Amino acid sequence: MTATIIITICLLLLFAYVFDVSSSKTRIPSVILLMLLGWGVRQAVYFMEISLPNMESVLPALGTIGLIMIVLEGALDIEINKSKRRIITKSMAISFLSIILISIALTVAFQYSDPVGLTDAIVNAIPFAIISSAIAIPSARNLKTDQKEFIIYESSFSDIFGVIIFNFIVLNDHIGLIQSINTFSFQ
């Protein structure tokens, strides 16, 4: 069992390296290829009826660590100082507005296509509205420095705002303006 786990991890690292090297040629972010590989492996495991250990308790932590590593890798290429205040403010505003506008549009679409509750529609819309830094930062590798910085800031803020808004909606059964904001701020 241990040998199988070690071989699997090594193969995944090799695939990740191959995808990272080939992403500059194919212009497909390595994260998307890894997601497709994971989906394909999962389908093969179901088809061959192989039993897997339950990893649901570990996956959120691994996902968070992976996202932090991607954002930190992208942040290594940028320098934060007072002259960057304009681009930071602009990227923050655009990321917030895009999440709000896309979430509203998708919420309306979800409610129109299938009559669901407003909260359920919003909770399902928010993840689609987030511009994931896991995909945006590696994709910005070949852009000019100022464009790359904007993508890094904007996608990082999008992740942060998306998680905050998602948690705000999920953690509040009844959303009253003052009480919900106070409770969420305290938490």
Coordinates of N, CA and C in Angstrom, one line a residue:
M1 N 0.8 -1.2 0.0 CA 0.0 0.0 0.0 C 0.9 1.3 0.0
T2 N 1.9 1.3 0.8 CA 2.8 2.4 0.9 C 3.5 2.7 -0.4
A3 N 4.0 1.6 -1.0 CA 4.6 1.7 -2.3 C 3.7 2.3 -3.4
T4 N 2.5 1.9 -3.4 CA 1.5 2.4 -4.3 C 1.3 3.9 -4.1
I5 N 1.2 4.3 -2.9 CA 1.0 5.8 -2.6 C 2.2 6.6 -3.1
I6 N 3.4 6.1 -2.8 CA 4.6 6.8 -3.2 C 4.7 6.8 -4.7
I7 N 4.4 5.8 -5.4 CA 4.5 5.8 -6.9 C 3.4 6.7 -7.4
T8 N 2.3 6.7 -6.8 CA 1.2 7.6 -7.3 C 1.6 9.1 -7.1
I9 N 2.2 9.4 -6.0 CA 2.6 10.8 -5.8 C 3.7 11.2 -6.7
C10 N 4.7 10.3 -7.0 CA 5.7 10.6 -7.9 C 5.2 10.8 -9.4
L11 N 4.2 9.9 -9.7 CA 3.6 10.1 -11.1 C 2.9 11.4 -11.2
L12 N 2.2 11.8 -10.1 CA 1.5 13.1 -10.2 C 2.5 14.2 -10.3
L13 N 3.6 14.2 -9.6 CA 4.6 15.2 -9.7 C 5.2 15.3 -11.1
L14 N 5.4 14.1 -11.7 CA 5.9 14.1 -13.1 C 4.9 14.7 -14.0
F15 N 3.6 14.3 -13.9 CA 2.6 14.9 -14.7 C 2.5 16.4 -14.5
A16 N 2.6 16.9 -13.3 CA 2.6 18.3 -13.0 C 3.7 19.0 -13.7
Y17 N 4.9 18.4 -13.6 CA 6.1 19.0 -14.3 C 5.9 19.0 -15.8
V18 N 5.4 18.0 -16.4 CA 5.2 17.9 -17.8 C 4.2 18.9 -18.2
F19 N 3.1 19.0 -17.5 CA 2.1 20.0 -17.8 C 2.6 21.5 -17.6
D20 N 3.4 21.7 -16.6 CA 4.0 23.0 -16.4 C 4.9 23.4 -17.6
V21 N 5.7 22.5 -18.0 CA 6.6 22.7 -19.2 C 5.9 22.9 -20.5
S22 N 4.8 22.1 -20.7 CA 4.1 22.2 -21.9 C 3.1 23.3 -22.0
S23 N 2.8 23.9 -20.8 CA 1.8 25.0 -20.8 C 2.3 26.3 -21.6
S24 N 3.6 26.5 -21.6 CA 4.0 27.6 -22.4 C 3.9 27.4 -23.9
K25 N 3.9 26.1 -24.3 CA 3.7 25.8 -25.8 C 2.2 25.7 -26.1
T26 N 1.4 25.1 -25.2 CA 0.0 24.9 -25.6 C -0.9 26.1 -25.1
R27 N -0.4 27.0 -24.3 CA -1.1 28.1 -23.7 C -2.3 27.7 -22.9
I28 N -2.3 26.4 -22.4 CA -3.3 25.9 -21.5 C -2.7 25.9 -20.1
P29 N -3.3 26.6 -19.1 CA -2.7 26.6 -17.8 C -2.5 25.1 -17.3
S30 N -1.4 24.9 -16.6 CA -1.2 23.5 -16.1 C -2.2 23.1 -15.1
V31 N -2.8 24.1 -14.4 CA -3.8 23.8 -13.4 C -5.0 23.1 -14.0
I32 N -5.4 23.6 -15.2 CA -6.6 23.0 -15.9 C -6.2 21.6 -16.3
L33 N -5.0 21.4 -16.8 CA -4.6 20.0 -17.2 C -4.6 19.1 -16.0
L34 N -4.1 19.6 -14.9 CA -4.1 18.8 -13.7 C -5.5 18.4 -13.2
M35 N -6.4 19.4 -13.3 CA -7.8 19.2 -13.0 C -8.4 18.1 -13.9
L36 N -8.2 18.2 -15.2 CA -8.7 17.2 -16.1 C -8.1 15.8 -15.8
L37 N -6.8 15.8 -15.5 CA -6.1 14.5 -15.1 C -6.8 13.9 -13.9
G38 N -7.0 14.8 -12.9 CA -7.7 14.3 -11.7 C -9.1 13.7 -12.0
W39 N -9.8 14.5 -12.8 CA -11.2 14.0 -13.2 C -11.1 12.7 -13.9
G40 N -10.1 12.5 -14.8 CA -10.0 11.3 -15.6 C -9.6 10.1 -14.7
V41 N -8.7 10.4 -13.8 CA -8.2 9.3 -12.9 C -9.4 8.9 -12.0
R42 N -10.2 9.9 -11.5 CA -11.4 9.5 -10.7 C -12.4 8.7 -11.5
Q43 N -12.6 9.0 -12.8 CA -13.5 8.2 -13.6 C -13.0 6.8 -13.8
A44 N -11.6 6.7 -14.0 CA -11.0 5.4 -14.2 C -11.1 4.5 -12.9
V45 N -11.0 5.2 -11.8 CA -11.1 4.5 -10.5 C -12.5 4.0 -10.3
Y46 N -13.5 4.8 -10.6 CA -14.9 4.3 -10.5 C -15.2 3.2 -11.5
F47 N -14.6 3.3 -12.7 CA -14.9 2.3 -13.7 C -14.3 1.0 -13.4
M48 N -13.1 1.0 -12.8 CA -12.3 -0.2 -12.4 C -12.7 -0.7 -11.0
E49 N -13.6 0.1 -10.4 CA -14.1 -0.3 -9.0 C -12.9 -0.5 -8.0
I50 N -12.0 0.5 -8.0 CA -10.9 0.5 -7.1 C -11.3 1.3 -5.9
S51 N -11.1 0.7 -4.7 CA -11.4 1.5 -3.5 C -10.3 2.4 -3.1
L52 N -10.7 3.6 -2.8 CA -9.8 4.7 -2.3 C -10.0 5.0 -0.9
P53 N -9.0 5.4 -0.2 CA -9.2 5.9 1.2 C -10.0 7.2 1.2
N54 N -10.7 7.4 2.2 CA -11.5 8.7 2.3 C -10.6 9.8 2.7
M55 N -10.5 10.8 1.8 CA -9.5 11.9 1.9 C -10.3 13.2 2.1
E56 N -11.6 13.1 2.4 CA -12.4 14.4 2.5 C -12.0 15.3 3.6
S57 N -11.4 14.7 4.7 CA -11.0 15.6 5.8 C -9.7 16.3 5.5
V58 N -8.9 15.8 4.6 CA -7.6 16.3 4.3 C -7.6 17.3 3.1
L59 N -8.6 17.1 2.2 CA -8.6 17.8 0.9 C -8.8 19.3 1.1
P60 N -9.6 19.8 2.0 CA -9.7 21.3 2.1 C -8.3 21.9 2.6
A61 N -7.6 21.3 3.4 CA -6.3 21.8 3.9 C -5.3 21.8 2.7
L62 N -5.3 20.7 2.0 CA -4.4 20.6 0.8 C -4.7 21.6 -0.2
G63 N -6.0 21.8 -0.5 CA -6.4 22.9 -1.4 C -6.0 24.3 -1.0
T64 N -6.2 24.5 0.3 CA -5.8 25.9 0.8 C -4.3 26.1 0.7
I65 N -3.5 25.0 1.1 CA -2.1 25.1 1.0 C -1.6 25.4 -0.5
G66 N -2.3 24.6 -1.4 CA -2.0 24.8 -2.8 C -2.3 26.2 -3.3
L67 N -3.4 26.7 -2.9 CA -3.8 28.1 -3.4 C -2.8 29.1 -2.8
I68 N -2.5 29.0 -1.5 CA -1.5 29.9 -0.9 C -0.2 29.8 -1.6
M69 N 0.3 28.6 -2.0 CA 1.6 28.5 -2.7 C 1.5 29.2 -4.1
I70 N 0.4 29.0 -4.8 CA 0.3 29.6 -6.1 C 0.3 31.1 -6.0
V71 N -0.5 31.7 -5.0 CA -0.5 33.1 -4.8 C 0.8 33.7 -4.4
L72 N 1.5 33.0 -3.5 CA 2.8 33.4 -3.1 C 3.9 33.4 -4.2
E73 N 3.8 32.3 -5.0 CA 4.7 32.3 -6.2 C 4.5 33.4 -7.1
G74 N 3.2 33.8 -7.4 CA 2.9 34.9 -8.2 C 3.3 36.2 -7.6
A75 N 3.2 36.3 -6.2 CA 3.6 37.5 -5.5 C 5.1 37.7 -5.4
L76 N 5.8 36.7 -5.7 CA 7.3 36.8 -5.6 C 7.8 37.8 -6.8
D77 N 7.0 37.8 -7.9 CA 7.4 38.6 -9.0 C 7.0 40.1 -8.9
I78 N 6.3 40.4 -7.9 CA 5.8 41.8 -7.8 C 6.5 42.5 -6.6
E79 N 6.5 43.8 -6.6 CA 7.0 44.6 -5.5 C 5.9 45.6 -5.1
I80 N 5.7 45.6 -3.8 CA 4.6 46.4 -3.2 C 5.3 47.7 -2.7
N81 N 4.9 48.8 -3.2 CA 5.3 50.1 -2.6 C 4.2 51.2 -2.9
K82 N 4.5 52.4 -2.5 CA 3.5 53.4 -2.6 C 3.1 53.7 -4.1
S83 N 4.0 53.5 -5.0 CA 3.7 53.8 -6.4 C 2.7 52.8 -7.0
K84 N 2.5 51.7 -6.3 CA 1.6 50.6 -6.8 C 0.2 50.8 -6.2
R85 N 0.0 51.9 -5.5 CA -1.3 52.1 -4.8 C -2.5 52.2 -5.9
R86 N -2.2 52.8 -7.0 CA -3.3 53.0 -8.0 C -3.7 51.6 -8.6
I87 N -2.7 50.8 -9.0 CA -3.0 49.5 -9.6 C -3.6 48.6 -8.6
I88 N -3.2 48.7 -7.3 CA -3.8 47.8 -6.3 C -5.3 48.2 -6.0
T89 N -5.5 49.5 -6.0 CA -6.9 50.0 -5.8 C -7.8 49.7 -7.0
K90 N -7.3 49.8 -8.1 CA -8.0 49.5 -9.4 C -8.3 48.0 -9.4
S91 N -7.3 47.2 -9.1 CA -7.6 45.7 -9.2 C -8.5 45.3 -8.1
M92 N -8.5 45.9 -6.9 CA -9.4 45.6 -5.9 C -10.8 45.9 -6.3
A93 N -11.0 47.1 -6.8 CA -12.4 47.6 -7.2 C -12.9 46.7 -8.3
I94 N -12.1 46.4 -9.3 CA -12.6 45.5 -10.4 C -12.9 44.1 -10.0
S95 N -12.1 43.6 -9.1 CA -12.4 42.2 -8.6 C -13.7 42.2 -7.8
F96 N -13.9 43.2 -7.0 CA -15.1 43.2 -6.2 C -16.3 43.4 -7.1
L97 N -16.3 44.4 -8.0 CA -17.4 44.6 -8.9 C -17.7 43.4 -9.8
S98 N -16.6 42.8 -10.3 CA -16.9 41.6 -11.2 C -17.5 40.5 -10.4
I99 N -17.1 40.2 -9.2 CA -17.8 39.2 -8.4 C -19.2 39.5 -8.1
I100 N -19.5 40.8 -7.8 CA -20.9 41.1 -7.5 C -21.8 41.0 -8.8
L101 N -21.3 41.6 -9.9 CA -22.1 41.6 -11.1 C -22.3 40.2 -11.7
I102 N -21.2 39.4 -11.7 CA -21.4 38.1 -12.2 C -22.2 37.2 -11.3
S103 N -22.1 37.4 -10.0 CA -22.9 36.7 -9.1 C -24.4 37.0 -9.3
I104 N -24.7 38.3 -9.4 CA -26.1 38.7 -9.7 C -26.6 38.1 -11.0
A105 N -25.9 38.2 -12.0 CA -26.3 37.6 -13.3 C -26.5 36.1 -13.2
L106 N -25.6 35.4 -12.6 CA -25.8 34.0 -12.5 C -26.9 33.6 -11.5
T107 N -27.1 34.4 -10.5 CA -28.2 34.1 -9.6 C -29.5 34.2 -10.3
V108 N -29.7 35.3 -11.1 CA -30.9 35.4 -11.9 C -31.0 34.3 -12.9
A109 N -29.9 33.9 -13.5 CA -30.0 32.7 -14.5 C -30.4 31.4 -13.8
F110 N -29.8 31.2 -12.6 CA -30.1 30.0 -11.9 C -31.6 30.0 -11.5
Q111 N -32.1 31.1 -11.0 CA -33.5 31.2 -10.6 C -34.4 31.0 -11.8
Y112 N -34.0 31.6 -12.9 CA -34.9 31.5 -14.1 C -34.9 30.1 -14.7
S113 N -33.7 29.4 -14.7 CA -33.7 28.1 -15.3 C -34.3 27.0 -14.4
D114 N -34.1 27.1 -13.1 CA -34.6 26.1 -12.1 C -35.1 26.9 -10.9
P115 N -36.3 26.8 -10.6 CA -36.8 27.6 -9.4 C -36.2 27.1 -8.1
V116 N -35.2 27.8 -7.7 CA -34.5 27.5 -6.4 C -34.6 28.7 -5.5
G117 N -34.3 28.5 -4.2 CA -34.3 29.7 -3.3 C -33.2 30.7 -3.6
L118 N -33.4 31.9 -3.2 CA -32.4 32.9 -3.5 C -31.0 32.6 -2.9
T119 N -31.0 32.1 -1.7 CA -29.8 31.8 -1.0 C -29.0 30.7 -1.8
D120 N -29.8 29.7 -2.1 CA -29.1 28.6 -2.9 C -28.6 29.0 -4.2
A121 N -29.3 29.9 -4.9 CA -28.8 30.4 -6.2 C -27.6 31.3 -6.0
I122 N -27.5 32.1 -4.9 CA -26.4 32.9 -4.7 C -25.2 32.1 -4.3
V123 N -25.4 31.1 -3.5 CA -24.3 30.2 -3.0 C -23.7 29.4 -4.2
N124 N -24.5 29.0 -5.2 CA -24.1 28.3 -6.4 C -23.4 29.3 -7.4
A125 N -23.8 30.6 -7.4 CA -23.3 31.5 -8.3 C -21.9 32.1 -7.9
I126 N -21.7 32.3 -6.7 CA -20.4 32.9 -6.2 C -19.1 32.2 -6.7
P127 N -19.0 30.8 -6.6 CA -17.8 30.2 -7.0 C -17.5 30.4 -8.5
F128 N -18.6 30.5 -9.3 CA -18.4 30.8 -10.8 C -17.9 32.2 -11.0
A129 N -18.2 33.1 -10.1 CA -17.8 34.5 -10.3 C -16.4 34.8 -9.9
I130 N -15.8 33.9 -9.2 CA -14.4 34.2 -8.7 C -13.4 33.9 -9.8
I131 N -12.5 34.9 -10.0 CA -11.4 34.7 -11.0 C -10.3 34.0 -10.2
S132 N -10.2 32.8 -10.4 CA -9.2 32.0 -9.6 C -7.8 32.3 -9.8
S133 N -7.1 32.6 -8.8 CA -5.6 32.9 -8.9 C -4.9 31.6 -9.3
A134 N -5.4 30.5 -9.0 CA -4.8 29.2 -9.4 C -4.7 29.1 -10.9
I135 N -5.6 29.7 -11.6 CA -5.6 29.7 -13.1 C -5.0 31.0 -13.7
A136 N -5.4 32.1 -13.1 CA -5.0 33.4 -13.7 C -3.5 33.7 -13.5
I137 N -2.9 33.4 -12.4 CA -1.5 33.7 -12.1 C -0.6 32.9 -13.0
P138 N -0.7 31.6 -13.1 CA 0.1 30.9 -14.1 C -0.1 31.3 -15.5
S139 N -1.3 31.7 -15.9 CA -1.6 32.1 -17.2 C -1.0 33.4 -17.6
A140 N -0.7 34.2 -16.6 CA -0.1 35.6 -16.8 C 1.4 35.6 -16.9
R141 N 2.0 34.4 -16.9 CA 3.4 34.3 -16.9 C 4.1 35.0 -18.1
N142 N 3.5 35.0 -19.3 CA 4.1 35.6 -20.5 C 3.7 37.0 -20.8
L143 N 2.9 37.6 -19.9 CA 2.5 39.0 -20.1 C 3.5 40.0 -19.7
K144 N 3.3 41.3 -20.1 CA 4.2 42.3 -19.6 C 4.1 42.5 -18.1
T145 N 5.1 43.1 -17.5 CA 5.2 43.2 -16.0 C 3.9 43.9 -15.4
D146 N 3.5 45.0 -16.0 CA 2.4 45.7 -15.4 C 1.1 44.9 -15.6
Q147 N 0.9 44.3 -16.7 CA -0.3 43.4 -16.9 C -0.3 42.2 -15.9
K148 N 0.9 41.6 -15.8 CA 1.1 40.5 -14.9 C 0.8 40.9 -13.4
E149 N 1.3 42.0 -13.0 CA 1.0 42.5 -11.7 C -0.5 42.7 -11.5
F150 N -1.2 43.3 -12.4 CA -2.6 43.5 -12.3 C -3.4 42.2 -12.2
I151 N -3.0 41.2 -13.0 CA -3.6 39.9 -12.9 C -3.4 39.3 -11.5
I152 N -2.2 39.4 -11.0 CA -1.9 38.8 -9.7 C -2.7 39.5 -8.6
Y153 N -2.7 40.8 -8.6 CA -3.5 41.5 -7.6 C -5.0 41.2 -7.7
E154 N -5.5 41.3 -9.0 CA -6.9 41.2 -9.2 C -7.4 39.7 -8.8
S155 N -6.7 38.7 -9.3 CA -7.1 37.4 -8.9 C -7.0 37.0 -7.5
S156 N -6.0 37.6 -6.8 CA -5.8 37.4 -5.4 C -7.0 38.1 -4.6
F157 N -7.3 39.3 -5.0 CA -8.4 40.0 -4.3 C -9.7 39.2 -4.6
S158 N -9.9 38.7 -5.8 CA -11.1 38.0 -6.2 C -11.2 36.7 -5.3
D159 N -10.1 36.0 -5.1 CA -10.2 34.9 -4.2 C -10.6 35.3 -2.8
I160 N -10.0 36.3 -2.3 CA -10.3 36.8 -0.9 C -11.8 37.3 -0.8
F161 N -12.2 38.1 -1.7 CA -13.6 38.6 -1.7 C -14.6 37.5 -1.9
G162 N -14.3 36.6 -2.8 CA -15.2 35.5 -3.0 C -15.4 34.6 -1.8
V163 N -14.3 34.3 -1.1 CA -14.4 33.5 0.1 C -15.2 34.2 1.2
I164 N -14.9 35.5 1.3 CA -15.6 36.3 2.4 C -17.1 36.4 2.1
I165 N -17.4 36.7 0.8 CA -18.9 36.8 0.5 C -19.6 35.5 0.6
F166 N -18.9 34.4 0.1 CA -19.5 33.1 0.2 C -19.7 32.7 1.6
N167 N -18.7 32.9 2.5 CA -18.9 32.6 3.9 C -20.0 33.4 4.6
F168 N -20.1 34.7 4.2 CA -21.1 35.5 4.7 C -22.5 35.0 4.4
I169 N -22.7 34.6 3.1 CA -24.0 34.0 2.7 C -24.3 32.7 3.4
V170 N -23.3 31.8 3.4 CA -23.5 30.5 4.0 C -23.7 30.5 5.5
L171 N -23.0 31.3 6.2 CA -23.0 31.3 7.7 C -24.2 32.1 8.2
N172 N -24.9 32.8 7.4 CA -26.1 33.6 8.0 C -27.4 33.0 7.4
D173 N -28.2 32.4 8.3 CA -29.5 31.9 7.9 C -30.4 33.0 7.5
H174 N -30.4 34.1 8.2 CA -31.2 35.2 7.9 C -30.3 36.4 7.8
I175 N -30.3 37.1 6.7 CA -29.4 38.2 6.5 C -30.1 39.5 6.7
G176 N -29.9 40.1 7.9 CA -30.3 41.4 8.3 C -29.1 42.3 8.2
L177 N -29.2 43.4 7.7 CA -28.0 44.3 7.4 C -27.1 44.5 8.5
I178 N -27.6 45.1 9.6 CA -26.7 45.4 10.7 C -26.3 44.2 11.5
Q179 N -27.2 43.3 11.9 CA -26.9 42.2 12.7 C -26.0 41.2 12.0
S180 N -26.2 40.9 10.7 CA -25.4 40.0 10.0 C -24.0 40.5 9.8
I181 N -23.9 41.8 9.5 CA -22.5 42.4 9.3 C -21.8 42.4 10.6
N182 N -22.4 42.7 11.7 CA -21.7 42.7 13.0 C -21.3 41.3 13.4
T183 N -22.2 40.3 13.2 CA -21.8 39.0 13.6 C -20.7 38.5 12.7
F184 N -20.8 38.7 11.4 CA -19.7 38.3 10.5 C -18.4 39.0 10.8
S185 N -18.4 40.2 11.1 CA -17.2 41.0 11.4 C -16.6 40.4 12.7
F186 N -17.4 40.1 13.7 CA -16.9 39.6 14.9 C -16.2 38.2 14.7
Q187 N -16.9 37.4 13.9 CA -16.3 36.1 13.6 C -15.0 36.2 12.9

